[in-house]
Coordinates of C-alpha atoms in Angstrom, one line a residue:
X1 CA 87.3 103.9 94.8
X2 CA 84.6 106.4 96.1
X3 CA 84.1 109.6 97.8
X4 CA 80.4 109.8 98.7
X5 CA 78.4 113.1 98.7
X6 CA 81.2 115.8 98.8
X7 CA 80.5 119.3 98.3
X8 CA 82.2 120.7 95.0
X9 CA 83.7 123.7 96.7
X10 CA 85.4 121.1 99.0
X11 CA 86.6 119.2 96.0
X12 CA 87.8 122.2 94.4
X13 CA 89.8 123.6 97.7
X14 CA 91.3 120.2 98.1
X15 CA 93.0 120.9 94.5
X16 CA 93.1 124.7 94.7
X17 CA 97.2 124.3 95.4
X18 CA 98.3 122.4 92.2
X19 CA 96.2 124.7 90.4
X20 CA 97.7 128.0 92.0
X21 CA 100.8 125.9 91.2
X22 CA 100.0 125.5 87.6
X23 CA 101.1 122.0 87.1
X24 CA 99.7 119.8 84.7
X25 CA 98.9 117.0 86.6
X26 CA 98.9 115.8 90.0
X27 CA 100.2 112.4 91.6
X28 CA 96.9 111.3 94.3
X29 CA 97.8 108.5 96.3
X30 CA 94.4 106.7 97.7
X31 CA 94.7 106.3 101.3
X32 CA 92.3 104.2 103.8
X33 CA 91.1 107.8 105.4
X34 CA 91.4 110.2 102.3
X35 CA 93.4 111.3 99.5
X36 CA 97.5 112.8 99.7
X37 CA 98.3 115.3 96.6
X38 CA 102.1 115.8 95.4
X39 CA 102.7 118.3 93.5
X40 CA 105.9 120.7 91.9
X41 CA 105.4 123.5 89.5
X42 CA 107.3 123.7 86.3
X43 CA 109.9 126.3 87.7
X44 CA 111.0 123.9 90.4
X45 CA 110.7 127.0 92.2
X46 CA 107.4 125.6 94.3
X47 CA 106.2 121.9 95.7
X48 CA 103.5 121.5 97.8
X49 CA 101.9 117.6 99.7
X50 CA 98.3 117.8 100.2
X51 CA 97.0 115.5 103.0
X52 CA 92.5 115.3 102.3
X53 CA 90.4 113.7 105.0
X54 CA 87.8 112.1 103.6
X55 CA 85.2 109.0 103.6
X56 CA 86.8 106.3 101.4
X57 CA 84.9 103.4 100.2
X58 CA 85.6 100.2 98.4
X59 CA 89.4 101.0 97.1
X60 CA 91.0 98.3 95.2
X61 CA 94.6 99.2 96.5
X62 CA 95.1 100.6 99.8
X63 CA 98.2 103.1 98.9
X64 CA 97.3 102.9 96.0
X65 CA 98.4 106.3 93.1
X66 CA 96.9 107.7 90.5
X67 CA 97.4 110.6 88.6
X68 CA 94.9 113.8 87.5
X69 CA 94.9 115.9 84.9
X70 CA 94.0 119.4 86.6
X71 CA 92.4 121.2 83.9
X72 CA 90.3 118.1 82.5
X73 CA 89.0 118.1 86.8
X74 CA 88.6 121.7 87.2
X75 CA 86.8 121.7 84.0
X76 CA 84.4 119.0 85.1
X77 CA 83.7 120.7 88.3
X78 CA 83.0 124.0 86.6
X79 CA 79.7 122.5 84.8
X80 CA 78.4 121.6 88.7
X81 CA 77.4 124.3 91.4
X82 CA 79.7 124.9 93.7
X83 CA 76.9 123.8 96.8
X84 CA 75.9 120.8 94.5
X85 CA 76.7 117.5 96.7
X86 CA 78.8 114.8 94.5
X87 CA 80.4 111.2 94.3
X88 CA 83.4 110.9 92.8
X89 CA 84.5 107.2 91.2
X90 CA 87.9 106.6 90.0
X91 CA 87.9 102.9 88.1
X92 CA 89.3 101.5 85.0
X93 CA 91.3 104.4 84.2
X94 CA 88.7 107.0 84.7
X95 CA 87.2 109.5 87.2
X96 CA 83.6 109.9 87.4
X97 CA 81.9 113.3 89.3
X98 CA 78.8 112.3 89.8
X99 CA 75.5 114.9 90.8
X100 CA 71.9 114.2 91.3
X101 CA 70.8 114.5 87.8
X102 CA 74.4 114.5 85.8
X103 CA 77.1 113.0 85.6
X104 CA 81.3 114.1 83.6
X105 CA 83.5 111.3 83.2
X106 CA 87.5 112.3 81.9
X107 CA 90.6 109.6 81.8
X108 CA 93.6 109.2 84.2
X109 CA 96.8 109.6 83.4
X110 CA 99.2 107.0 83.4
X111 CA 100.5 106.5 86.3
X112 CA 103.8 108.2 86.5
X113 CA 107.3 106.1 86.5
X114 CA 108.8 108.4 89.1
X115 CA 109.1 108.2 92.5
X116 CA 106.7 110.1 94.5
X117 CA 107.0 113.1 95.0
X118 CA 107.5 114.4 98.6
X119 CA 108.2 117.6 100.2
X120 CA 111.6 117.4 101.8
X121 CA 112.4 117.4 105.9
X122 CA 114.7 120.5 105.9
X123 CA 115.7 121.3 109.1
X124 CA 114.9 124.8 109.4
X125 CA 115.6 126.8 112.5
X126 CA 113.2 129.9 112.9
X127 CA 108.7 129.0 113.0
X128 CA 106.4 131.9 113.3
X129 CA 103.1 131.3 113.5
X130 CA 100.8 133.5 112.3
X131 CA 97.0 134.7 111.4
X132 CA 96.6 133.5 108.2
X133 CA 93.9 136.6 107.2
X134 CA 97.2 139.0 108.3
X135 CA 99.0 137.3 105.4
X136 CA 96.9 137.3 103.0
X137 CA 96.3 141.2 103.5
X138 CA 100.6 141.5 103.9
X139 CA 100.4 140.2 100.3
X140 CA 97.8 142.2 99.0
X141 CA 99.5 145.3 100.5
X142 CA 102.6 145.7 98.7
X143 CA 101.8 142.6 95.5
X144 CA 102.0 145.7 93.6
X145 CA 105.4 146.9 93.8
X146 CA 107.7 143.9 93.2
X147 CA 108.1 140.7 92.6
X148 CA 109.7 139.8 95.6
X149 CA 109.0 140.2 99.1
X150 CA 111.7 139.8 101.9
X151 CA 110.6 138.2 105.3
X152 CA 113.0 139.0 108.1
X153 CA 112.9 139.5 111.7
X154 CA 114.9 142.1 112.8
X155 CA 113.8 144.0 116.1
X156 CA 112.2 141.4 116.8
X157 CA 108.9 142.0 114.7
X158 CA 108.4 139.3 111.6
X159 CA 107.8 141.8 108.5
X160 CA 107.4 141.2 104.7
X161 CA 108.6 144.3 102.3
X162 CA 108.3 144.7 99.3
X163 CA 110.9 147.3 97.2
X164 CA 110.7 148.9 93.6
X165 CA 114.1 150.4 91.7
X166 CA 112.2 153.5 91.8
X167 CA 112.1 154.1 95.4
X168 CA 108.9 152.9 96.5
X169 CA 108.1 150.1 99.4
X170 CA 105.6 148.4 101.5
X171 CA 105.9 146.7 104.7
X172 CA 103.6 144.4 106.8
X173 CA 104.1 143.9 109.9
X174 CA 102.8 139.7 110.9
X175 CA 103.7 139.3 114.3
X176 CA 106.3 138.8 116.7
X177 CA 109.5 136.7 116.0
X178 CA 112.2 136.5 118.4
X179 CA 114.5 134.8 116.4
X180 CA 116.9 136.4 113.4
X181 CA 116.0 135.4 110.0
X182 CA 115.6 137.2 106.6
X183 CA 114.2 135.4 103.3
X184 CA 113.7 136.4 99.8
X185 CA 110.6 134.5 97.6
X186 CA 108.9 135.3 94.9
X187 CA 105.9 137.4 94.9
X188 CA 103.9 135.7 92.8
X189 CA 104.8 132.2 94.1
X190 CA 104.3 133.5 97.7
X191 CA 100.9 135.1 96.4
X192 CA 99.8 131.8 94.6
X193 CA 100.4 129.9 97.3
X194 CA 98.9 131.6 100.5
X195 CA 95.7 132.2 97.9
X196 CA 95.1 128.0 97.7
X197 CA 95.7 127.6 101.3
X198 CA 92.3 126.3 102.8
X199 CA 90.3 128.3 105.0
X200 CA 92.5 128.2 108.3
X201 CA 92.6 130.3 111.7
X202 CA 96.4 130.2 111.3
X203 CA 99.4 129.5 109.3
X204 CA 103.4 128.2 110.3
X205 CA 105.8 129.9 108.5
X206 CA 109.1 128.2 109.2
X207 CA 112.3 129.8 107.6
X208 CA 116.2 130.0 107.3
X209 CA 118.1 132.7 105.8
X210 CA 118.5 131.9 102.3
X211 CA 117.0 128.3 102.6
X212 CA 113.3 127.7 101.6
X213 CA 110.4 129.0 103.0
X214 CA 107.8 126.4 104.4
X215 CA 103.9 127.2 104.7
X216 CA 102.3 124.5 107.0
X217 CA 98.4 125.0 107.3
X218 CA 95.5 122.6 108.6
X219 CA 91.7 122.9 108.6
X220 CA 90.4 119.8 110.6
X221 CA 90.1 118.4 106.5
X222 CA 93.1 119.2 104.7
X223 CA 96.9 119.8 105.9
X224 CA 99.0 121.3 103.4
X225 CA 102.5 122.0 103.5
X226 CA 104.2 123.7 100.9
X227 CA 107.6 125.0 100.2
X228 CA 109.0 128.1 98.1
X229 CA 112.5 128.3 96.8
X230 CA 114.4 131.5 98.1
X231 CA 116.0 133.7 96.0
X232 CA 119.3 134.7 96.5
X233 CA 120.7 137.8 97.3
X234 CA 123.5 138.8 95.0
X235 CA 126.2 141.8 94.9
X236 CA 125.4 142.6 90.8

């Protein structure tokens, strides 16, 4: 199989989610129009499908999966530019990243004996769409303070707040949201992932009340959807 004359930072984005994710190693199934990433962190607490668009040539299996090693690939495309154009082989057990004067080669995994790994269809009742640049700055706002945010909806205005046992707070207002709903992720899961989300005008948010959180973002090149476990509220 062959991806011909892709930009590293393009590369890099389309893995930029199992690496905010910290997995070891990622499950790529080859598709006839680009590449589809599953991925879970080691918590449990985070999964995330990545769906690539991009040229295919000559690939021996149509649905065919194989399975990276992150850090062997993020290490390979460190030693390009980030601008540098590059073909990427994957044969006999190997991927090959391929520039105009160099070339890294590092070994597949073997492929893994479970069943692939997908996100799962929960039907949840309340979507907010969303600027994604908002987010990222709702995050950045009160990251500080705890490490959990709660997302709820009351009067009508989608928030995210952030409380310390000490007394102090944050709160980011996203956007309207008509309908009730109040969640409660993990900061730095919810930081991790809205960081590796590619470059979009807008994000979907879609959310039940103690039910996990589901990020849904598309560039025209790569659709993501990701989902965060909530934590639970307790009386202790």
């Amino acid at each position: 199989m062959i991806i011909s004359q892709i930009k590293v930072q393009d590369l890099a984005e389309i893995f930029a989610m199992p690496t905010a994710l910290n997995v070891k190693d990622t499950d790529v199934r080859i598709l006839d129009d680009g590449l589809e990433l599953m991925c879970i962190d080691p918590s449990h607490v985070a999964m995330a499908t990545i769906r690539a668009y991009v040229d295919i040539a000559n690939a021996e299996d149509d649905d065919e999966i194989v399975n990276i090693e992150i850090g062997a690939l993020n290490e390979a495309l460190g030693k390009f530019a980030k601008t540098d154009f590059v073909d990427v082989f994957i044969r006999d057990g190997k991927v090959t990243i391929k520039g105009e004067k160099s070339r890294r080669t590092f070994r597949l995994n073997a492929p893994s004996e479970a069943k692939p790994l997908r996100v799962p269809e929960l039907d949840l009742e309340v979507s907010a769409t969303v600027p994604l640049a908002e987010i990222r700055k709702a995050v950045k706002f009160g990251g500080d303070i705890s490490d959990h945010y709660i997302i709820d909806s009351l009067h009508g205005v989608l928030t995210m707040t952030t409380e310390s046992d000490e007394g102090c707070s944050a709160t980011y207002e996203l956007g309207s949201c008509k309908d009730l709903v109040r969640v409660m992720i993990q900061s730095d899961y919810m930081a991790n992932v809205i960081k590796a989300l590619p470059t979009a005008e807008e994000i979907t948010l879609e959310m039940t009340t103690d039910y996990p959180m589901r990020f849904k973002a598309s560039n025209g090149t790569i659709e993501i959807m990701a989902l965060i476990a909530p934590r639970i509220e307790t009386d202790d």
